[in-house]
CSV table of C-alpha atoms and ligand atoms in Angstrom, one decimal:
chain,number,residue,atom,x,y,z
A,225,MET,CA,0.0,0.0,0.0
A,226,LYS,CA,2.6,2.4,1.1
A,227,THR,CA,4.9,1.9,-1.9
A,228,GLY,CA,1.9,2.2,-4.3
A,229,TRP,CA,0.9,5.4,-2.7
A,230,LYS,CA,4.4,6.7,-2.8
A,231,ILE,CA,4.8,6.0,-6.5
A,232,THR,CA,1.4,7.6,-7.3
A,233,ALA,CA,2.3,10.7,-5.3
A,234,ALA,CA,5.7,10.9,-7.0
A,235,VAL,CA,4.2,10.5,-10.5
A,236,ILE,CA,1.6,13.2,-9.8
A,237,ALA,CA,4.2,15.6,-8.3
A,238,ALA,CA,6.5,15.0,-11.2
A,239,CYS,CA,3.8,15.6,-13.7
A,240,THR,CA,2.9,18.8,-12.0
A,241,LEU,CA,6.5,19.9,-12.0
A,242,LEU,CA,7.3,18.9,-15.5
A,243,LEU,CA,3.9,19.4,-17.1
A,244,GLY,CA,4.8,16.3,-18.9
A,245,SER,CA,3.4,12.8,-19.3
A,246,PRO,CA,4.0,10.0,-16.8
A,247,GLU,CA,6.5,8.5,-19.3
A,248,SER,CA,8.8,11.6,-18.9
A,249,VAL,CA,9.2,10.7,-15.2
A,250,LEU,CA,10.8,7.5,-16.3
A,251,GLY,CA,13.3,9.3,-18.4
A,252,SER,CA,12.5,9.8,-22.1
A,253,PRO,CA,15.6,10.4,-24.2
A,254,GLY,CA,16.9,13.9,-23.7
A,255,VAL,CA,14.6,14.8,-20.7
A,256,LYS,CA,16.7,16.0,-17.8
A,257,ASN,CA,14.5,15.3,-14.9
A,258,ARG,CA,14.8,13.6,-11.5
A,259,TYR,CA,15.2,10.2,-13.1
A,260,TYR,CA,18.0,11.5,-15.3
A,261,TYR,CA,20.0,12.9,-12.3
A,262,GLU,CA,19.3,10.0,-10.0
A,263,GLN,CA,20.5,7.6,-12.7
A,264,ARG,CA,23.7,9.6,-13.0
A,265,GLY,CA,24.1,9.5,-9.2
A,266,ASP,CA,24.5,13.2,-9.2
A,267,MET,CA,21.6,14.3,-7.1
A,268,ILE,CA,19.5,12.7,-4.3
A,269,TRP,CA,15.9,13.1,-3.3
A,270,GLU,CA,15.7,10.0,-1.0
A,271,VAL,CA,17.4,6.6,-0.9
A,272,HIS,CA,16.4,2.9,-1.0
A,273,THR,CA,17.4,1.1,2.1
A,274,ASN,CA,16.3,-2.0,4.0
A,275,GLN,CA,17.0,-0.3,7.3
A,276,LYS,CA,14.4,1.6,9.3
A,277,VAL,CA,16.1,5.0,9.1
A,278,ILE,CA,14.9,8.5,8.1
A,279,ALA,CA,16.8,11.8,7.7
A,280,LEU,CA,15.3,15.0,9.1
A,281,THR,CA,16.8,18.1,7.6
A,282,PHE,CA,16.6,21.7,8.7
A,283,ASP,CA,17.2,24.7,6.3
A,284,ASP,CA,17.9,28.4,6.6
A,285,GLY,CA,19.6,28.5,10.0
A,286,PRO,CA,21.4,29.0,12.2
A,287,ASP,CA,18.8,30.9,14.2
A,288,PRO,CA,19.9,32.2,17.6
A,289,SER,CA,16.7,31.0,19.4
A,290,GLU,CA,14.9,28.5,17.2
A,291,THR,CA,17.9,26.3,16.3
A,292,ASP,CA,18.8,25.9,20.0
A,293,LEU,CA,15.2,24.9,20.9
A,294,ILE,CA,15.1,22.4,18.1
A,295,LEU,CA,18.5,20.9,19.2
A,296,ASP,CA,17.0,20.4,22.7
A,297,VAL,CA,14.2,18.3,21.2
A,298,LEU,CA,16.5,16.3,19.0
A,299,HIS,CA,18.8,15.6,21.9
A,300,LYS,CA,16.0,14.1,23.9
A,301,TYR,CA,15.3,11.5,21.2
A,302,ASN,CA,19.0,11.0,20.2
A,303,ALA,CA,18.1,12.1,16.7
A,304,LYS,CA,21.1,13.0,14.5
A,305,CYS,CA,20.1,15.4,11.7
A,306,THR,CA,21.4,17.5,8.9
A,307,PHE,CA,21.3,21.3,9.0
A,308,PHE,CA,21.6,23.0,5.6
A,309,ALA,CA,22.9,26.4,6.9
A,310,ILE,CA,23.2,29.7,5.2
A,311,GLY,CA,26.8,31.0,5.2
A,312,LYS,CA,26.2,34.5,6.3
A,313,ARG,CA,24.1,33.2,9.2
A,314,ILE,CA,26.9,30.8,10.3
A,315,ALA,CA,29.2,33.9,10.3
A,316,ALA,CA,26.6,35.8,12.4
A,317,TYR,CA,25.8,33.0,14.9
A,318,PRO,CA,28.9,30.8,15.0
A,319,GLU,CA,28.1,29.6,18.6
A,320,VAL,CA,24.8,28.1,17.4
A,321,ALA,CA,26.6,26.4,14.5
A,322,ARG,CA,29.2,25.0,16.9
A,323,ARG,CA,26.5,23.4,19.0
A,324,VAL,CA,25.0,21.7,15.9
A,325,ILE,CA,28.4,20.1,15.3
A,326,SER,CA,29.2,19.3,19.0
A,327,GLU,CA,25.9,17.4,19.4
A,328,GLY,CA,26.7,15.1,16.5
A,329,HIS,CA,24.7,16.7,13.7
A,330,GLU,CA,25.8,17.5,10.2
A,331,LEU,CA,26.4,21.1,9.0
A,332,ALA,CA,25.9,21.4,5.3
A,333,ASN,CA,25.8,24.0,2.6
A,334,HIS,CA,22.7,26.1,1.6
A,335,THR,CA,24.6,29.0,-0.1
A,336,TYR,CA,26.0,32.1,1.5
A,337,ASN,CA,23.1,34.5,0.7
A,338,HIS,CA,20.2,32.1,0.1
A,339,VAL,CA,20.2,32.7,-3.6
A,340,TYR,CA,17.3,31.3,-5.7
A,341,PHE,CA,19.3,30.4,-8.8
A,342,LYS,CA,17.4,31.2,-11.9
A,343,THR,CA,18.3,29.7,-15.3
A,344,PRO,CA,20.6,30.2,-17.0
A,345,ILE,CA,22.6,29.8,-13.8
A,346,SER,CA,26.0,31.4,-13.7
A,347,PRO,CA,28.7,28.8,-12.8
A,348,GLN,CA,30.8,31.5,-11.2
A,349,GLN,CA,28.0,32.6,-8.9
A,350,ILE,CA,27.3,29.1,-7.7
A,351,GLN,CA,31.0,28.5,-7.1
A,352,ASP,CA,31.3,31.7,-5.2
A,353,GLU,CA,28.2,31.1,-3.0
A,354,LEU,CA,29.3,27.5,-2.2
A,355,GLU,CA,33.0,28.5,-1.5
A,356,ARG,CA,32.1,31.3,0.9
A,357,THR,CA,29.8,29.0,2.8
A,358,GLU,CA,32.4,26.2,2.9
A,359,ASN,CA,34.8,28.7,4.4
A,360,GLU,CA,32.4,29.4,7.3
A,361,ILE,CA,31.7,25.6,7.7
A,362,VAL,CA,35.4,24.9,7.9
A,363,LYS,CA,35.9,27.6,10.5
A,364,ILE,CA,33.3,25.9,12.7
A,365,SER,CA,33.9,22.2,12.1
A,366,GLY,CA,37.5,22.0,10.8
A,367,LYS,CA,36.3,20.2,7.7
A,368,HIS,CA,34.3,20.7,4.5
A,369,SER,CA,30.8,19.7,4.1
A,370,SER,CA,29.9,17.1,1.4
A,371,LEU,CA,26.3,18.1,0.8
A,372,PHE,CA,24.5,21.1,-0.7
A,373,ARG,CA,20.8,22.0,-0.9
A,374,PRO,CA,19.9,24.6,-3.5
A,375,PRO,CA,17.5,27.2,-2.1
A,376,GLY,CA,13.9,26.6,-3.2
A,377,GLY,CA,15.1,23.3,-4.7
A,378,MET,CA,16.0,25.2,-7.9
A,379,TYR,CA,18.6,23.6,-10.1
A,380,ASP,CA,19.8,22.9,-13.6
A,381,GLU,CA,22.6,20.9,-15.1
A,382,THR,CA,25.2,23.7,-14.5
A,383,LEU,CA,24.4,23.8,-10.8
A,384,VAL,CA,24.5,20.0,-10.5
A,385,ASP,CA,27.8,19.8,-12.3
A,386,VAL,CA,29.5,22.7,-10.5
A,387,SER,CA,28.3,21.4,-7.1
A,388,ASN,CA,29.5,17.8,-7.8
A,389,SER,CA,32.8,19.0,-9.1
A,390,MET,CA,33.3,20.8,-5.7
A,391,GLY,CA,32.6,17.6,-3.8
A,392,LEU,CA,29.2,18.8,-2.8
A,393,LYS,CA,26.3,16.4,-3.6
A,394,PRO,CA,23.1,18.3,-4.3
A,395,ILE,CA,20.3,17.0,-1.9
A,396,LEU,CA,16.6,17.7,-2.3
A,397,TRP,CA,13.9,16.0,-0.3
A,398,SER,CA,11.3,13.2,-0.6
A,399,TRP,CA,8.4,14.8,-2.5
A,400,HIS,CA,5.9,13.5,0.1
A,401,GLN,CA,8.0,14.9,2.9
A,402,ASP,CA,7.9,18.6,2.2
A,403,THR,CA,6.3,19.9,5.5
A,404,ARG,CA,6.0,23.5,4.2
A,405,ASP,CA,6.7,24.5,7.8
A,406,TRP,CA,8.0,27.9,6.6
A,407,ASN,CA,4.4,28.7,5.7
A,408,ARG,CA,3.2,27.8,9.2
A,409,PRO,CA,0.4,25.4,8.1
A,410,GLY,CA,-0.3,24.3,11.7
A,411,VAL,CA,1.5,21.9,14.0
A,412,TYR,CA,-1.0,19.1,13.2
A,413,SER,CA,-0.5,19.6,9.4
A,414,ILE,CA,3.3,19.3,9.8
A,415,SER,CA,3.3,16.3,12.1
A,416,SER,CA,0.6,14.3,10.4
A,417,ARG,CA,2.2,14.7,7.0
A,418,VAL,CA,5.6,13.4,8.2
A,419,ILE,CA,4.1,10.5,10.3
A,420,ARG,CA,1.6,9.3,7.7
A,421,GLY,CA,4.2,9.4,4.9
A,422,ALA,CA,7.2,8.0,6.9
A,423,HIS,CA,9.1,5.4,4.9
A,424,SER,CA,12.6,4.1,5.3
A,425,GLY,CA,15.1,6.2,3.3
A,426,ASP,CA,13.0,9.4,3.4
A,427,ILE,CA,14.5,12.8,3.5
A,428,VAL,CA,12.2,15.2,5.4
A,429,LEU,CA,12.3,19.0,4.8
A,430,PHE,CA,12.0,21.3,7.8
A,431,HIS,CA,13.3,24.8,8.5
A,432,ASP,CA,15.1,26.0,11.7
A,433,HIS,CA,14.6,29.6,10.7
A,434,VAL,CA,11.2,31.0,9.5
A,435,HIS,CA,9.6,34.3,9.5
A,436,GLY,CA,7.2,34.6,12.4
A,437,GLN,CA,6.4,32.1,15.1
A,438,SER,CA,7.8,28.7,14.1
A,439,GLN,CA,5.6,25.6,14.5
A,440,THR,CA,8.4,23.2,13.7
A,441,ARG,CA,9.6,22.4,17.2
A,442,ALA,CA,6.1,21.7,18.5
A,443,ALA,CA,5.6,19.3,15.5
A,444,LEU,CA,8.9,17.6,16.3
A,445,LYS,CA,7.7,16.9,19.8
A,446,ILE,CA,4.9,14.8,18.2
A,447,ILE,CA,6.8,13.3,15.3
A,448,LEU,CA,9.9,12.1,17.2
A,449,PRO,CA,8.2,9.9,19.9
A,450,GLU,CA,5.7,8.5,17.4
A,451,LEU,CA,8.4,7.5,14.8
A,452,GLU,CA,10.6,6.2,17.5
A,453,LYS,CA,7.8,4.0,18.7
A,454,GLN,CA,7.4,2.7,15.1
A,455,GLY,CA,11.1,1.7,15.2
A,456,PHE,CA,12.7,4.5,13.1
A,457,ARG,CA,16.2,5.8,13.8
A,458,PHE,CA,17.0,9.4,12.9
A,459,VAL,CA,20.2,9.8,11.0
A,460,THR,CA,22.1,12.5,9.1
A,461,VAL,CA,21.8,12.6,5.3
A,462,SER,CA,25.4,11.4,4.9
A,463,GLU,CA,24.6,8.4,7.2
A,464,LEU,CA,21.5,7.7,5.2
A,465,ILE,CA,23.5,7.6,2.0
A,466,ARG,CA,26.0,5.2,3.6
A,467,LEU,CA,23.0,2.9,4.6
A,468,SER,CA,21.5,2.9,1.1
A,469,ASP,CA,21.1,-0.3,-0.7
A,470,THR,CA,23.2,1.0,-3.6
A,471,GLN,CA,26.1,1.9,-1.4
A,472,GLN,CA,25.9,-1.4,0.4
A,473,ALA,CA,25.9,-3.2,-3.0
A,474,LYS,CA,29.1,-1.4,-3.9
A,475,LYS,CA,31.0,-2.8,-0.8
B,140,ZN,ZN1,16.2,27.7,2.1
């Protein structure tokens, strides 16, 4: 049931995005869609794994109050997550970014200025945005990130190629796990979407910095105990990739 629903949802979402036929989702010649980039191994939306693991991700921080409060909840449930941070916010709130690292989470690249890359994307601009953010990440953690999430999920082949050539894998999210928490749809809306759709290998999209009163932390207080009860383990995106069937097959 779950798999069938997931495929249907994916097909509908892809058709909406691409305004194309269902066949285009499966990769018609010359169509550069999700299937094309997944086949190349150059971009990730979610992974296939036989382990009961899920990756919660938080974009747009660090935030001097909200990130700390979210970290408190994650700590309670021993959840390790990935924070796609904005470079200039890391520079502004280095102590919050340091706490992300010290509690075992992953700090990853979400550009320096939160640029919505519009096509045609300038390779120089991408490189500059990613490098400046990497400099801030290195100052905090002592090492480079290996993951990058383009703001708004906007990408093209130039972005995918430049990012991969810099050792940064572009990461989006499971189509059925976009909580839209930035729009504050209500705590129940956020938590029920994640819980109902939870599937091994999912990548869930949250934000640890939003305009106005965030509902994310309250939703996490419902999501984490429920999924823990169902046997899920919360891992970083890098760990999720390591646990994917394709990675295991390569060993
Ligand atoms: Zn963002």
